[in-house]
CSV table of C-alpha atoms in Angstrom, one decimal:
chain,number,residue,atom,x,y,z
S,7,UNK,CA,0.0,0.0,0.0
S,8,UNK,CA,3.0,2.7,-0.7
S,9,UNK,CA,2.2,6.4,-1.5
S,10,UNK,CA,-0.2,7.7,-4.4
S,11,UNK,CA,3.5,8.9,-6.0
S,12,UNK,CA,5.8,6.0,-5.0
S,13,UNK,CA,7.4,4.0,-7.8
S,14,UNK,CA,8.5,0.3,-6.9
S,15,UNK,CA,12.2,0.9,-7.3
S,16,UNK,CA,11.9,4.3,-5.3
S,17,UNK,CA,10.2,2.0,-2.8
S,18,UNK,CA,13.4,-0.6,-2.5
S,19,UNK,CA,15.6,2.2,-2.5
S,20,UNK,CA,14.5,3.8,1.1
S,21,UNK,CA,13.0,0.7,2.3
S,22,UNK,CA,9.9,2.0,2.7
S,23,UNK,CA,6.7,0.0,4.0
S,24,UNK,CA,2.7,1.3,4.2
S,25,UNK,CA,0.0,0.7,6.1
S,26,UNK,CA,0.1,-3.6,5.1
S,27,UNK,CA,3.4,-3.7,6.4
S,28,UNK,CA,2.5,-5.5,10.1
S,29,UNK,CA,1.3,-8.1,8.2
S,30,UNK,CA,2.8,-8.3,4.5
S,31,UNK,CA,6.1,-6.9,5.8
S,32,UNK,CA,8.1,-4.1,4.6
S,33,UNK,CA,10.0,-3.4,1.3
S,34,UNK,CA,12.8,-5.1,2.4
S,35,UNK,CA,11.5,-9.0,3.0
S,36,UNK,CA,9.6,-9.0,-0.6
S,37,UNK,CA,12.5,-8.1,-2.8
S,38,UNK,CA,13.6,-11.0,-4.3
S,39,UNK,CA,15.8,-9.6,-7.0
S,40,UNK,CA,17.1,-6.1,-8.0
S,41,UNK,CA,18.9,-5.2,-11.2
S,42,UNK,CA,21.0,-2.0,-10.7
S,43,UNK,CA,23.4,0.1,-12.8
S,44,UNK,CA,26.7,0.2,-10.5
S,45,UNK,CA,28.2,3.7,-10.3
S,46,UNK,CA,31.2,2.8,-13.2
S,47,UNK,CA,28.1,1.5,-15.8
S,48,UNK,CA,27.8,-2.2,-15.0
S,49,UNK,CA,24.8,-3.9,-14.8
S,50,UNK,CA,23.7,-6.2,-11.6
S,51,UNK,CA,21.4,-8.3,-10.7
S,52,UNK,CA,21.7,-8.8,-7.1
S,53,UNK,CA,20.3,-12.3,-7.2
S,54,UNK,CA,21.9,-13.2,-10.2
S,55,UNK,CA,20.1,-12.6,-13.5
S,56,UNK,CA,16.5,-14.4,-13.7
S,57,UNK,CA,16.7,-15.7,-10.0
S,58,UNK,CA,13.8,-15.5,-8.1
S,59,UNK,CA,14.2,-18.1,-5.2
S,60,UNK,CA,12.0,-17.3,-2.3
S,61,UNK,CA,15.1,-18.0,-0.1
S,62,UNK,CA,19.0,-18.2,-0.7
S,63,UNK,CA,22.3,-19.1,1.4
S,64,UNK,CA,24.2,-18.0,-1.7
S,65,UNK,CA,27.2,-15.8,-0.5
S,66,UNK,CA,26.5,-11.9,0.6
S,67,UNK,CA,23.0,-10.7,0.6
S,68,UNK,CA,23.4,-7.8,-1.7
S,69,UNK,CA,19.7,-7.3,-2.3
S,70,UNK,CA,19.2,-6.3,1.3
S,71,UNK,CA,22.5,-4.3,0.8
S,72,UNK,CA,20.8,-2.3,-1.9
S,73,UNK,CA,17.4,-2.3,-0.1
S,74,UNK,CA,17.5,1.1,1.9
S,75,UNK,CA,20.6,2.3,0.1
S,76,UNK,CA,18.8,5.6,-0.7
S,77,UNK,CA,20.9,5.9,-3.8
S,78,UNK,CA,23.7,6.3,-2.9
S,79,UNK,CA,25.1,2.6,-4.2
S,80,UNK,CA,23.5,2.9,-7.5
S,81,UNK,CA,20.7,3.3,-10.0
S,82,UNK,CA,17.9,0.2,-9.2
S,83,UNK,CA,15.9,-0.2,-12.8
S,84,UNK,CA,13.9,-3.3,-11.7
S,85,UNK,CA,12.5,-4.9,-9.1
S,86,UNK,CA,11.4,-8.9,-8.5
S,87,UNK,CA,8.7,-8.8,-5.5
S,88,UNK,CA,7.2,-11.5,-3.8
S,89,UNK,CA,3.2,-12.0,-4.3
S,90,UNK,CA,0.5,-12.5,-1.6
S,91,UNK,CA,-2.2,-14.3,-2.4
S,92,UNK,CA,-5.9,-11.7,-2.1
S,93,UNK,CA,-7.9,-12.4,1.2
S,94,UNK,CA,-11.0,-14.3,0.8
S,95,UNK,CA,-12.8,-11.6,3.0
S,96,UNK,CA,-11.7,-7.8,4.6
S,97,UNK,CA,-12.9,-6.3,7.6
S,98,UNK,CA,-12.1,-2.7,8.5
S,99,UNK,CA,-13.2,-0.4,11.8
S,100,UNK,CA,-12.4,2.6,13.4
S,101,UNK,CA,-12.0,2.6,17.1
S,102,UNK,CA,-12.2,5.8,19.2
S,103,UNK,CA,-10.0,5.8,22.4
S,104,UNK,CA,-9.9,8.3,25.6
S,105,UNK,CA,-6.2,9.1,25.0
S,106,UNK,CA,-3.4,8.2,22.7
S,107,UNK,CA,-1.8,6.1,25.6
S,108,UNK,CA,-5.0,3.8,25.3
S,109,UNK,CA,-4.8,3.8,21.9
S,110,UNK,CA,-1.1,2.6,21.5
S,111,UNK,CA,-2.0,0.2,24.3
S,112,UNK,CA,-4.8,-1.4,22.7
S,113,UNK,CA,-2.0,-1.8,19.5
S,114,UNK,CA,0.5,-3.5,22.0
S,115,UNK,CA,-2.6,-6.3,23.2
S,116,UNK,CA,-3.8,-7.0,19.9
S,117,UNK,CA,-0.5,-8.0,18.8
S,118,UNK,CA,0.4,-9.9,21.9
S,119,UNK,CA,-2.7,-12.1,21.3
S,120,UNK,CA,-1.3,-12.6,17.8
S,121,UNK,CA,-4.8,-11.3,16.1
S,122,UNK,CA,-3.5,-11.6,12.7
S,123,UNK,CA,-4.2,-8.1,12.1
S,124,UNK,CA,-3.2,-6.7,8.4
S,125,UNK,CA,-3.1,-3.1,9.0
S,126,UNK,CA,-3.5,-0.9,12.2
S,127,UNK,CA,-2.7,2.9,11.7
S,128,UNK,CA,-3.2,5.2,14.5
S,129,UNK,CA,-4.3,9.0,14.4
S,130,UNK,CA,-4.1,11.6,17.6
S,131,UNK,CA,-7.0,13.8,18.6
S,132,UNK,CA,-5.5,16.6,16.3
S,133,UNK,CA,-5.0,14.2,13.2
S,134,UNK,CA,-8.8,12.5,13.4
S,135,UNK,CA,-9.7,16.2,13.6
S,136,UNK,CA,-8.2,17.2,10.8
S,137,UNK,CA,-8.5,14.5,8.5
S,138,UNK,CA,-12.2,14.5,9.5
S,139,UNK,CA,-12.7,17.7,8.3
S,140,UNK,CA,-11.0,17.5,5.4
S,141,UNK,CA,-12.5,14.1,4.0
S,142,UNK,CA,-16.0,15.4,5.1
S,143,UNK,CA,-16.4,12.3,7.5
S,144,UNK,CA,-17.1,14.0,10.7
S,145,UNK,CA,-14.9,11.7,12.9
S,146,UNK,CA,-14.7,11.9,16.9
S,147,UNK,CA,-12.2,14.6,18.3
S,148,UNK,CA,-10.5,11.7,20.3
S,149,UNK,CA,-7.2,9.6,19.1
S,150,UNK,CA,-8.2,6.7,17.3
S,151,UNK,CA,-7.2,3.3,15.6
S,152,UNK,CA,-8.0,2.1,11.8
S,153,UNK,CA,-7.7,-1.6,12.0
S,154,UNK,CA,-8.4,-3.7,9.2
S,155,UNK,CA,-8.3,-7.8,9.2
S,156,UNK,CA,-8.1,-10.4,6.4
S,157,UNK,CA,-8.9,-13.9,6.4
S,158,UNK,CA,-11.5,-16.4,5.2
S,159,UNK,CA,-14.9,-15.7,6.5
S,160,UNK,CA,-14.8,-18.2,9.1
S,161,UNK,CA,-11.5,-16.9,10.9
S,162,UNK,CA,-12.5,-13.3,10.4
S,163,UNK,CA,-15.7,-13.4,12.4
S,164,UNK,CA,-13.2,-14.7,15.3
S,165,UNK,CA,-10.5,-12.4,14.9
S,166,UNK,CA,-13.3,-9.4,15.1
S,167,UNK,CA,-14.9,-10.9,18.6
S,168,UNK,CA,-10.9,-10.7,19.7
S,169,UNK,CA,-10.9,-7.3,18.5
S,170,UNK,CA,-13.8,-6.2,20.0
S,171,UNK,CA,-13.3,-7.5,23.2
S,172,UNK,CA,-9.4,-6.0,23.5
S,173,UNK,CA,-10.7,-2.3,22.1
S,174,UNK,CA,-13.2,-2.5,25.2
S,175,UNK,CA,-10.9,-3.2,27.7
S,176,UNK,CA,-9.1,-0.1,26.5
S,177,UNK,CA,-11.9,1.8,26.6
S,178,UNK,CA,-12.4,2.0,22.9
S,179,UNK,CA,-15.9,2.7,21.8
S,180,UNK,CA,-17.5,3.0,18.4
S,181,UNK,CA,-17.1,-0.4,16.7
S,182,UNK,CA,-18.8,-1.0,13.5
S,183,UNK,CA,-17.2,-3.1,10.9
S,184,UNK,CA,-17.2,-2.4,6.7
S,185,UNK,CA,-16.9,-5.0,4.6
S,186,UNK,CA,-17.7,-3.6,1.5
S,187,UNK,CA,-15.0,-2.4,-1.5
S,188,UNK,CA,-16.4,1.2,-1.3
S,189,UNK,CA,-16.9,1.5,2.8
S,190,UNK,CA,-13.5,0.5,3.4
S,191,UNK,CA,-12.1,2.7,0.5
S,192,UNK,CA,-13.7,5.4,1.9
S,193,UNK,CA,-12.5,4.8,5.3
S,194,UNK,CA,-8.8,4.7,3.9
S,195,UNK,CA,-8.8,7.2,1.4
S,196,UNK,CA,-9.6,9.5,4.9
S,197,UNK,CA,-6.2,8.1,6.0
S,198,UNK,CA,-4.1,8.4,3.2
S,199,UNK,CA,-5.4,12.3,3.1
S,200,UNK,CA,-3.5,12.6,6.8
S,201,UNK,CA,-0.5,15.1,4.7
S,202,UNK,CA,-3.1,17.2,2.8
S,203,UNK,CA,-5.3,17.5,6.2
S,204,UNK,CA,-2.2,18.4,8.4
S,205,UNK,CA,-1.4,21.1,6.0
S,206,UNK,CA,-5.2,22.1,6.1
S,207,UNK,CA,-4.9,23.2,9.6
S,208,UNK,CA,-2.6,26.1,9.2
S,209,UNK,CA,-3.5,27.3,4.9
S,210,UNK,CA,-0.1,28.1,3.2
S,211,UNK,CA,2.3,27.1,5.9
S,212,UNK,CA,5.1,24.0,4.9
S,213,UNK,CA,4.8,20.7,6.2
S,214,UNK,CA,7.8,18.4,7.7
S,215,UNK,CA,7.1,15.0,8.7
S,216,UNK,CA,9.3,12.7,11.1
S,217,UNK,CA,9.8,9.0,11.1
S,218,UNK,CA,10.9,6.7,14.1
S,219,UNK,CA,10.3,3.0,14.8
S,220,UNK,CA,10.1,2.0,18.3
S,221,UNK,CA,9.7,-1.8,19.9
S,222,UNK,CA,5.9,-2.2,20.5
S,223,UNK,CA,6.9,-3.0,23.8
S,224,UNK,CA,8.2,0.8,24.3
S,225,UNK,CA,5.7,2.0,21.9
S,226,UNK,CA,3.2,3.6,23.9
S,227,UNK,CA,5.7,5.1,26.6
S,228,UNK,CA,7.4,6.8,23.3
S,229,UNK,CA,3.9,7.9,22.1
S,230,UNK,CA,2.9,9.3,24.8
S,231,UNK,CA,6.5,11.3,25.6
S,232,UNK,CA,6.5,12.5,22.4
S,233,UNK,CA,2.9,13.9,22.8
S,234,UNK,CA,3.6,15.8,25.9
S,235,UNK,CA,6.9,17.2,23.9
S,236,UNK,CA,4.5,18.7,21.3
S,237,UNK,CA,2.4,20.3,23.5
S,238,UNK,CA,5.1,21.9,25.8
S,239,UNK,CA,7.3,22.9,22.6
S,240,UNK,CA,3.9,24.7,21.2
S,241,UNK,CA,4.3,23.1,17.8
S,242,UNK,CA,1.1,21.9,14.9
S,243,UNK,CA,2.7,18.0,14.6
S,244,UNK,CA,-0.7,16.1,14.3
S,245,UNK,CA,0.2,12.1,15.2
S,246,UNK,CA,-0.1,9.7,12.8
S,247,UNK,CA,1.5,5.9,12.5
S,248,UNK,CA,1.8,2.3,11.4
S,249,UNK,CA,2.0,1.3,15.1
S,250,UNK,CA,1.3,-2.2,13.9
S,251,UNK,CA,5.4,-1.9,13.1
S,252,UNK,CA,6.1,0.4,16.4
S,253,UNK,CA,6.1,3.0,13.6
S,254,UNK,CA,4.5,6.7,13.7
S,255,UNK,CA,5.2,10.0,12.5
S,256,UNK,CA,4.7,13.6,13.4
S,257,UNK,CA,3.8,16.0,10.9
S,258,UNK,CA,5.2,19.3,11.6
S,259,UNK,CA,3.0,22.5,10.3
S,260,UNK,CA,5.1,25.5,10.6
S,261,UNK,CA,5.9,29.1,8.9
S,262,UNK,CA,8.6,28.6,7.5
S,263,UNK,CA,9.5,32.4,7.2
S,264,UNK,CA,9.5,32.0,11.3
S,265,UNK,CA,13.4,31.7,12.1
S,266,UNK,CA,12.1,30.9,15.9
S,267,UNK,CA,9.6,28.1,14.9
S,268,UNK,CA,12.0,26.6,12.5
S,269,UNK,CA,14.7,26.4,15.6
S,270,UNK,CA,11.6,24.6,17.7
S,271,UNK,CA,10.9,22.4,14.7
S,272,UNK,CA,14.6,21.2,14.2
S,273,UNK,CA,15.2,20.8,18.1
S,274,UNK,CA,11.8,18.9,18.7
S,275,UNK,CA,12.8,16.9,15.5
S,276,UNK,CA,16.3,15.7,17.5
S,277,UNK,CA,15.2,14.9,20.6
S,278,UNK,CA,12.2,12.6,18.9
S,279,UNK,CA,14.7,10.7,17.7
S,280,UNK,CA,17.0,10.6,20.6
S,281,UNK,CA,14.0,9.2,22.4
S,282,UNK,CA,13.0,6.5,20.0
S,283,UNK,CA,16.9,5.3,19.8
S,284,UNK,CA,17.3,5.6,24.0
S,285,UNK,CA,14.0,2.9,23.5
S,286,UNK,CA,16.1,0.6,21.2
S,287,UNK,CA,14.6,1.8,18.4
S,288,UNK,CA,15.2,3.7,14.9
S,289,UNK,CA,15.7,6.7,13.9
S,290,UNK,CA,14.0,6.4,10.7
S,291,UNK,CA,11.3,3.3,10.4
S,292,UNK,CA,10.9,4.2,6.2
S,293,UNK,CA,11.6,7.2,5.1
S,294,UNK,CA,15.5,7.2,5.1
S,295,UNK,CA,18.5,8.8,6.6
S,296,UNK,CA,18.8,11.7,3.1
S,297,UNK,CA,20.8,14.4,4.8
S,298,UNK,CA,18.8,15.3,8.4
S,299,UNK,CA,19.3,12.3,10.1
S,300,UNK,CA,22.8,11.5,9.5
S,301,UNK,CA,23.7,12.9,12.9
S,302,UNK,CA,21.3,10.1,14.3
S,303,UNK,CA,22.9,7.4,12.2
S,304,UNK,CA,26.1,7.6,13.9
S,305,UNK,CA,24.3,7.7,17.2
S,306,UNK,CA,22.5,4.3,16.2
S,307,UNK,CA,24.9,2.6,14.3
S,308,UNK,CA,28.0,3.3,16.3
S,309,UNK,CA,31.0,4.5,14.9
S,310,UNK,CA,32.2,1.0,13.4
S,311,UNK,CA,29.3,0.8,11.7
S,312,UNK,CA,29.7,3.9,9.7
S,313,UNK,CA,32.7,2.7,9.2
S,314,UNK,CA,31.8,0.0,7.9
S,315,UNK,CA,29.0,1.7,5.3
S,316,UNK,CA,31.4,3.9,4.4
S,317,UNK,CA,33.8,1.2,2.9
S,318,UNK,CA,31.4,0.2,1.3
S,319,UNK,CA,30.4,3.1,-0.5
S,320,UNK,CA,34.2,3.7,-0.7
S,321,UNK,CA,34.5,0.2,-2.7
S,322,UNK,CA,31.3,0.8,-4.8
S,323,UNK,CA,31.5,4.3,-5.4
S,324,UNK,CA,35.4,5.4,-4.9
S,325,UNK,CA,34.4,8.4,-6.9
S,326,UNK,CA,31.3,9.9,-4.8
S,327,UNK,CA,29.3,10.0,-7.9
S,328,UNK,CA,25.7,8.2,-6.5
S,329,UNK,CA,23.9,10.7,-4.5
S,330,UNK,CA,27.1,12.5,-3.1
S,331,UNK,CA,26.8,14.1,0.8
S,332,UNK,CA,23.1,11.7,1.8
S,333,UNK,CA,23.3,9.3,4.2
S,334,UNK,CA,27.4,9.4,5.5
């Protein structure tokens, strides 16, 4: 489920996921093959030409090398992906929740009762606002989950009582379940507005979003530090997330022209990732080191593993031709 704008090969190269991630996986897992043009003009094909083995012990793993390697290894020009087979039925709701920590709760117990869940996204107070105003919905002012299950019609009736029963003891209300193509549709196209509402609350201000993964066992301490952090820096950074992954963002909605709410932007920006990797988490769940996060990498990776990428780049790219500056 990538971005209206996403290509497949733009995909592999930041290792970016969506919304089916939790239960599909990420980028990364369902590349089977990449053929890239190396930085001197040679052609690769990561698997070796035509090879599309859904496992191999066959020497280095250069697939997962070029996975995430944000351009800066090489061109990728194609892509061999794993298939999933459709689910024989689809269930989606949207649960309401008295506070973002019972939201990202509720997450953390429907995963530890391994409810085969494909997609739960959550939304803050701010972002169900906004994206309810700006899809025409009308949704609660309260944070809220989008969970949506697959299965045959037999298992999905029992994965929804499991659902049901773990919202409730969160104190999640509002349960009603869409099963049809244009009800659940509608219910997603109000998520994957989130950027275009966030934007909508302040008209001709600039958007910035952040990106950290956290274990779902920190998740909802780092949710709910990271909410307190917004309200006390006095920033627009409506919640959003593929929590299902221990993954959410912030998106930032600031005047740009404002010198002082850039400097709050950038220092809220820092510590947000501080925080996720002091949980043992990431610094960036999918959208890629580029140039603002190298700082972080170094913090996560340590300095022998910069070391390390940077021989690597060094032995691909001794000329600094791919994407010179991102990343190292």
């Amino acid at each position: 489920d990538p971005g209206a704008d996403a290509s497949l090969c733009g995909m592999a190269a930041t290792g970016a996921s969506g919304t089916n991630a939790v239960r599909y996986g990420t980028m990364r897992p369902n590349v089977l093959n990449l053929r890239v043009v190396l930085p001197d003009g040679r052609l690769l094909h990561t698997a070796g030409p035509g090879r599309q083995p859904r496992k191999r012990a066959a020497g280095y793993d250069l697939t997962s090398l070029f996975v995430g390697s944000e351009g800066t290894l090489g061109f990728l020009t194609q892509a061999t992906l794993r298939l999933h087979p459709l689910p024989e039925a689809t269930a989606v709701t949207v649960a309401s929740f008295p506070s973002v920590g019972a939201a990202v709760a509720c997450t953390v117990q429907v995963l530890q009762a391994a409810v085969p869940v494909a997609r739960i996204e959550f939304l803050d107070e701010v972002m169900a606002d906004a994206c309810g105003r700006f899809s025409g919905m009308g949704l609660p002012v309260a944070a809220m989950l989008l969970l949506e299950l697959h299965g045959s019609r037999r298992s999905l009736a029992e994965q929804q009582q499991q659902t049901e029963e773990i919202v409730k003891q969160n104190g999640g209300s509002g349960l009603a379940w869409a099963e049809g193509l244009e009800e659940r549709e509608r219910l997603w196209s109000m998520r994957h507005s989130a950027w275009y509402a966030a934007l909508a609350l302040r008209p001709g201000c600039q958007g910035y979003s952040t990106d950290v993964c956290v274990p779902i066992s920190r998740l909802p301490d780092v949710v709910v530090e990271t909410k307190q952090d917004l309200q006390a820096s006095g920033l627009t950074g409506p919640m959003v997330g593929h929590v299902g992954d221990g993954n959410f963002h912030c998106i930032l909605v600031f005047n740009c022209q404002d010198r002082e709410e850039a400097q709050r932007i950038h220092a809220f920006t820092q510590r947000l990732g501080r925080r996720a990797l002091a949980a043992g988490g990431t610094c960036t769940g999918e959208h890629g080191v580029g140039l603002g996060k190298r700082a972080l990498l170094q913090e996560e990776l340590g300095q022998e593993g910069l070391d390390t990428l940077r021989s690597i780049k060094a032995a691909l790219d001794p000329h600094n031709l791919m994407n010179p500056g991102k990343v190292l």
